[in-house]
Structures are given as C-alpha cells and as structure tokens.
Short mmCIF file of C-alpha atoms and ligand atoms in Angstrom, two decimals:
data_model
loop_
_atom_site.label_atom_id
_atom_site.label_comp_id
_atom_site.label_asym_id
_atom_site.label_seq_id
_atom_site.Cartn_x
_atom_site.Cartn_y
_atom_site.Cartn_z
CA MET A 1 10.31 10.18 -24.78
CA HIS A 2 7.35 11.91 -22.92
CA GLU A 3 7.15 11.17 -19.30
CA SER A 4 4.18 9.22 -19.37
CA GLN A 5 5.06 7.36 -22.13
CA ALA A 6 8.43 6.39 -20.19
CA ARG A 7 6.33 4.77 -17.28
CA ALA A 8 4.29 3.00 -19.08
CA TYR A 9 7.45 1.62 -20.95
CA VAL A 10 8.99 0.68 -17.93
CA SER A 11 6.30 -1.49 -16.53
CA MET A 12 5.44 -3.01 -19.59
CA ASN A 13 8.65 -4.45 -19.60
CA ARG A 14 9.20 -4.85 -15.91
CA ASP A 15 11.92 -7.43 -16.47
CA LEU A 16 13.75 -5.29 -17.83
CA PHE A 17 13.04 -2.26 -15.35
CA ASP A 18 16.06 -0.29 -15.03
CA PRO A 19 16.61 0.58 -11.39
CA GLY A 20 19.32 3.15 -12.07
CA GLN A 21 17.16 5.31 -13.81
CA HIS A 22 13.65 4.63 -12.67
CA SER A 23 13.89 4.42 -8.94
CA VAL A 24 14.59 6.39 -6.89
CA GLU A 25 16.18 6.38 -3.19
CA SER A 26 17.89 9.82 -1.89
CA PRO A 27 19.00 12.22 -1.95
CA ALA A 28 14.91 12.99 -2.52
CA LEU A 29 13.87 10.47 -0.46
CA PRO A 30 14.74 8.86 3.18
CA PRO A 31 17.48 6.12 3.63
CA GLY A 32 15.08 2.39 3.02
CA VAL A 33 12.52 4.27 0.87
CA THR A 34 12.95 3.11 -2.79
CA LEU A 35 10.20 4.21 -5.38
CA LEU A 36 9.30 2.46 -8.63
CA ALA A 37 7.63 5.15 -10.58
CA GLY A 38 4.97 3.48 -12.62
CA PHE A 39 6.52 -0.11 -12.31
CA ALA A 40 2.75 -1.73 -12.15
CA LEU A 41 1.53 0.41 -14.56
CA ALA A 42 0.27 -2.26 -17.06
CA ASP A 43 -0.85 -4.43 -14.51
CA ALA A 44 -3.16 -1.28 -13.12
CA ALA A 45 -6.17 -2.81 -14.99
CA CYS A 46 -6.02 -6.38 -13.89
CA LEU A 47 -5.15 -5.44 -10.32
CA LEU A 48 -8.47 -2.97 -10.18
CA GLU A 49 -10.50 -5.61 -11.33
CA ASP A 50 -9.12 -8.13 -9.02
CA VAL A 51 -10.15 -5.37 -6.12
CA ALA A 52 -13.59 -5.61 -7.36
CA GLN A 53 -14.05 -9.19 -7.26
CA MET A 54 -12.74 -9.13 -4.04
CA ALA A 55 -14.68 -6.90 -2.95
CA GLU A 56 -17.84 -8.72 -3.53
CA VAL A 57 -15.96 -11.16 -1.12
CA SER A 58 -14.36 -9.14 0.91
CA PRO A 59 -16.47 -5.82 1.12
CA PRO A 60 -14.42 -2.55 1.64
CA ARG A 61 -15.51 -1.04 5.37
CA ARG A 62 -14.23 1.08 7.56
CA MET A 63 -12.93 0.35 10.98
CA GLN A 64 -13.12 1.21 14.38
CA THR A 65 -10.16 2.27 16.20
CA PRO A 66 -9.59 1.06 19.83
CA GLY A 67 -10.08 4.46 20.53
CA GLY A 68 -13.45 4.49 19.25
CA HIS A 69 -12.70 6.51 16.16
CA TRP A 70 -13.61 5.22 12.87
CA THR A 71 -11.14 4.90 9.73
CA SER A 72 -11.73 7.79 7.33
CA VAL A 73 -10.53 5.03 4.65
CA SER A 74 -12.65 1.52 3.37
CA MET A 75 -10.32 -1.24 4.41
CA SER A 76 -10.52 -4.79 2.76
CA ASN A 77 -7.34 -7.98 2.62
CA CYS A 78 -6.81 -10.37 0.69
CA GLY A 79 -3.63 -13.21 1.51
CA GLU A 80 -3.90 -15.60 4.44
CA ILE A 81 -4.48 -13.07 6.72
CA GLY A 82 -5.72 -9.19 7.14
CA TRP A 83 -5.53 -6.59 9.07
CA VAL A 84 -8.11 -5.62 11.63
CA SER A 85 -9.16 -2.88 13.81
CA ASP A 86 -11.57 -2.47 16.28
CA ARG A 87 -12.02 -1.73 20.07
CA ARG A 88 -9.95 -4.86 20.67
CA GLY A 89 -7.21 -3.05 19.12
CA TYR A 90 -5.00 -4.09 15.92
CA ARG A 91 -4.05 -7.33 15.18
CA TYR A 92 -4.17 -9.53 12.27
CA GLU A 93 -6.84 -12.25 11.47
CA ALA A 94 -7.52 -15.25 9.29
CA VAL A 95 -10.63 -14.75 9.03
CA ASP A 96 -12.40 -11.48 7.92
CA PRO A 97 -15.00 -10.39 11.09
CA LEU A 98 -17.17 -9.01 8.68
CA THR A 99 -18.28 -12.04 6.69
CA GLU A 100 -16.65 -14.44 8.75
CA LYS A 101 -14.88 -16.15 5.87
CA PRO A 102 -11.49 -16.22 5.14
CA TRP A 103 -9.93 -13.70 2.88
CA PRO A 104 -9.63 -13.67 -0.43
CA ALA A 105 -6.71 -15.74 -1.85
CA LEU A 106 -3.80 -13.02 -2.40
CA PRO A 107 -3.60 -13.53 -6.83
CA PRO A 108 0.14 -15.39 -7.86
CA SER A 109 0.03 -12.27 -9.83
CA TRP A 110 0.05 -9.89 -7.19
CA LEU A 111 2.42 -11.67 -5.16
CA ALA A 112 4.93 -11.64 -8.25
CA LEU A 113 4.54 -7.44 -8.58
CA ALA A 114 5.60 -7.34 -4.83
CA ALA A 115 8.05 -9.75 -5.13
CA GLN A 116 9.69 -8.37 -8.06
CA ALA A 117 9.59 -4.28 -6.58
CA ALA A 118 11.05 -5.85 -3.41
CA GLU A 119 13.68 -7.22 -5.62
CA HIS A 120 14.26 -4.22 -6.85
CA SER A 121 14.84 -2.24 -4.13
CA GLY A 122 17.32 -4.74 -2.44
CA PHE A 123 15.22 -7.03 -0.81
CA PRO A 124 15.53 -10.58 -2.92
CA ASP A 125 13.30 -12.96 -0.93
CA PHE A 126 10.07 -11.24 -0.14
CA LEU A 127 7.47 -13.30 -0.07
CA PRO A 128 3.94 -11.29 1.53
CA ASP A 129 1.33 -13.44 3.64
CA ALA A 130 -1.00 -10.18 4.15
CA CYS A 131 -1.93 -7.52 1.17
CA LEU A 132 -4.30 -4.80 2.95
CA ILE A 133 -6.53 -2.65 0.49
CA ASN A 134 -7.80 0.51 1.15
CA HIS A 135 -9.85 2.30 -0.90
CA TYR A 136 -10.02 6.09 -0.13
CA ALA A 137 -12.52 8.54 -1.53
CA VAL A 138 -12.06 12.34 -2.12
CA GLY A 139 -11.50 13.83 1.41
CA THR A 140 -10.38 10.54 3.51
CA ARG A 141 -6.78 10.64 4.05
CA MET A 142 -5.11 8.52 6.84
CA GLY A 143 -2.93 10.19 9.71
CA LEU A 144 0.60 9.57 11.22
CA HIS A 145 0.91 6.30 12.10
CA GLN A 146 3.81 3.55 12.63
CA ASP A 147 2.84 -0.44 11.42
CA ARG A 148 4.23 -1.86 13.61
CA ASP A 149 1.53 -5.29 13.73
CA GLU A 150 3.66 -7.49 11.96
CA ARG A 151 5.96 -9.92 13.49
CA ASP A 152 9.16 -9.48 11.40
CA PHE A 153 10.45 -6.17 10.77
CA SER A 154 13.34 -7.11 8.71
CA ALA A 155 10.91 -7.85 5.89
CA PRO A 156 9.90 -4.65 3.75
CA ILE A 157 6.26 -3.42 2.88
CA VAL A 158 5.64 -2.94 -0.58
CA SER A 159 2.69 -0.43 -1.64
CA VAL A 160 0.96 -0.13 -4.87
CA SER A 161 -0.93 3.27 -5.57
CA LEU A 162 -3.76 3.45 -7.89
CA GLY A 163 -6.09 5.93 -9.19
CA LEU A 164 -5.89 9.35 -7.99
CA PRO A 165 -2.66 11.45 -7.07
CA VAL A 166 -2.14 11.77 -3.52
CA THR A 167 0.40 13.34 -1.29
CA PHE A 168 2.48 10.79 1.00
CA GLN A 169 3.97 12.03 4.45
CA PHE A 170 6.99 10.46 5.12
CA GLY A 171 8.32 11.27 8.98
CA GLY A 172 10.68 9.85 11.38
CA ALA A 173 11.24 7.66 14.47
CA GLY A 174 9.31 9.62 16.38
CA ARG A 175 5.06 11.26 16.00
CA ARG A 176 6.94 14.83 16.02
CA GLY A 177 9.81 16.05 13.66
CA PRO A 178 10.21 16.72 10.18
CA VAL A 179 7.76 14.92 7.24
CA VAL A 180 8.99 14.39 3.72
CA ARG A 181 6.15 14.35 1.40
CA ILE A 182 6.12 11.81 -1.56
CA PRO A 183 3.66 12.99 -4.60
CA LEU A 184 2.77 9.23 -5.37
CA GLN A 185 0.21 8.68 -8.76
CA HIS A 186 -1.13 5.84 -10.54
CA GLY A 187 0.71 2.81 -10.98
CA ASP A 188 3.38 3.79 -8.61
CA VAL A 189 5.01 1.00 -6.32
CA ILE A 190 7.10 2.06 -3.49
CA VAL A 191 9.44 0.03 -1.17
CA TRP A 192 9.63 0.26 2.57
CA GLY A 193 12.40 -1.15 3.95
CA GLY A 194 15.98 -1.06 6.92
CA VAL A 195 15.22 1.92 8.93
CA ALA A 196 12.36 3.06 6.94
CA ARG A 197 9.81 0.27 7.91
CA ARG A 198 9.83 1.46 11.91
CA HIS A 199 9.21 4.71 10.50
CA TYR A 200 5.70 7.25 10.58
CA HIS A 201 3.95 8.17 7.84
CA GLY A 202 0.28 8.75 6.37
CA VAL A 203 -1.46 10.25 3.65
CA LEU A 204 -2.90 13.65 2.83
CA THR A 205 -6.69 14.20 2.74
CA LEU A 206 -7.29 13.00 -1.05
CA LYS A 207 -8.67 15.82 -3.40
CA GLN A 208 -11.06 15.98 -5.93
CA GLY A 209 -10.21 14.97 -9.73
CA MET A 210 -11.15 11.61 -11.78
CA HIS A 211 -9.00 8.87 -12.73
CA PRO A 212 -10.10 7.08 -15.87
CA ALA A 213 -8.93 3.73 -13.97
CA THR A 214 -11.06 4.46 -10.47
CA GLY A 215 -13.44 7.51 -10.95
CA ASP A 216 -12.70 9.59 -7.84
CA ARG A 217 -11.21 7.14 -5.97
CA ARG A 218 -7.98 5.92 -4.95
CA ILE A 219 -6.69 2.43 -3.84
CA ASN A 220 -3.81 1.48 -2.18
CA LEU A 221 -2.53 -2.34 -1.82
CA THR A 222 -0.18 -2.67 1.16
CA PHE A 223 1.62 -6.10 0.94
CA ARG A 224 3.22 -6.81 4.14
CA LYS A 225 4.48 -10.03 5.64
CA ALA A 226 2.69 -10.18 9.44
CA LEU A 227 3.13 -13.72 10.25
C1 MD3 B 1 6.26 3.80 5.47
N1 MD3 B 1 -1.70 3.01 3.99
O1 MD3 B 1 -2.49 1.18 5.55
S1 MD3 B 1 0.99 2.93 1.96
C2 MD3 B 1 -1.77 1.30 5.96
O2 MD3 B 1 -1.79 4.48 1.26
C3 MD3 B 1 -0.27 2.35 5.19
O3 MD3 B 1 -2.70 3.33 2.01
C4 MD3 B 1 -1.46 4.08 3.17
O4 MD3 B 1 -0.21 3.12 5.53
C5 MD3 B 1 -1.74 4.26 1.79
O5 MD3 B 1 -1.08 1.18 6.94
C6 MD3 B 1 0.42 3.91 2.61
C7 MD3 B 1 2.54 2.63 2.09
C8 MD3 B 1 3.26 2.40 3.81
C9 MD3 B 1 2.88 1.16 4.13
C10 MD3 B 1 3.68 1.00 5.12
C11 MD3 B 1 4.72 1.61 5.92
C12 MD3 B 1 4.00 3.38 3.47
C13 MD3 B 1 5.38 2.75 5.33
C14 MD3 B 1 5.57 1.19 6.63
C15 MD3 B 1 6.79 2.16 7.50
C16 MD3 B 1 6.85 2.88 6.61
FE1 FE B 2 1.18 2.20 7.22
#
C-alpha cells in the first residue's frame, strides 16, 4: 500500500487506528510525544469548513506580545475560553477582545477527534475547553516557547496540522539545548503529555507551497484544557 493511502485508510477508520503500526513514541520522538500520522485526514475537509465559518465570527488576527512585538501567526480561538496576548500579558479570556463576543463554540466533532487522539496516546479522559486556531502564511513562524498559561499541566495538548507541511522544533525544559525536528504534514495529529507538556517548542518558517486543502497556508488547531 502506498504511504498516502495508508494514511487515508487510518483516519477513515479512526476507531480501528492501530497505534502499534501508525503512532510513534520514541526512539524517534521524545518521551511524552505521540505522533498519530494521518489521524485527522478524513476529518480535514470538515475541520477546514468549520475554521472558515468561525473566521467570520472571530477573525484570525495577529496579537501583540507583552514586549510590544506582534505575532507573525494570525490567531483565533473556539471553545469556552480562548488564549489571547496583548501588552498586559498572555491569558485566557471567555470573550474575544476583538469582537467583544464569546468565542465560537468547540464543535462536538472537534472534541471527539481530540479526545480520541489523546486516548490513543494514553490519556483516556481528555476534555479540552479551549482550541487555539493558528493561521500560518508563507514566511511566518513561531519561536521557541513554553505553553504555561493553563491551570492543569497533567492534561495533554493535542495539535492537528492542516495544509502546508512544516518542521516542528521540540526542545527540553530549558530554552537552550538540543532540539528534535519533527516534520508535520496535513492530517497529522500530535499529542504532548507528561514531561513533554512543559517543554520548549516552536515552528520553523513556513516554506512557499500550495496545498489542495488550504492553498498557501498552514492551519494548526491546538486543543488544551486551560481551566
Ligand atoms: C509541545 N502552536 O500555539 S502546536 C502554540 O503548530 C503552539 O501552531 C504550534 O505551539 C503550532 O502554542 C504547535 C503543538 C504544541 C502545542 C503545545 C505544546 C506542542 C507542544 C506544549 C508542550 C510541548
Ligand atoms: Fe505552544
């Protein structure tokens, strides 16, 4: 079977997803990181339709950092609460500061996808309350950082990659030190839990390209339990 066929088969039959064959936890990947290749492939078109609909309610926007810079990535959220950044700091807000309305709801199909990915990775009770939607244009990137604005670090983080491929950088508990580079493509899902949950990570500059599902963009959904 061709590689891309294998990926499609896997996600069309998420209930039958065979972790032994398709999920990789080391030695290639650091402890706590599980790559579910193609896990979201069959859902990708629906996810992207939902993303487009949500963008009309809470448009993606660059956010200002406490240091006064602007994120190169455009962001929005869905869920009970959303991650925001401005001169006052990073935090979660129930109301979108741009629209002054609640964020769009987290669709049940999105919740199911995230929960199933977490379950396959050893986290049976993942119930996210926030989903950050990152829109990457060609030339944008996300520098090394930690996710530490959430209350409960025992919950994993689930990320879904859509559209153009990118190289993900995964470091250690400190900003310096070696990083592992993980290539991510359309439909891949990664689950970060345990010790990996606090580690530094980032995304290299998005290279030029054209993807049938998203055009010249990459979209990443980051599911978190923030409250
Ligand atoms: C590893 N976003 O929004 S998601 C972020 O592709 C963020 O948009 C990236 O990092 C993106 O904060 C990567 C994957 C991810 C998210 C959280 C993590 C990886 C993580 C937390 C700890 C370790
Ligand atoms: Fe992050």
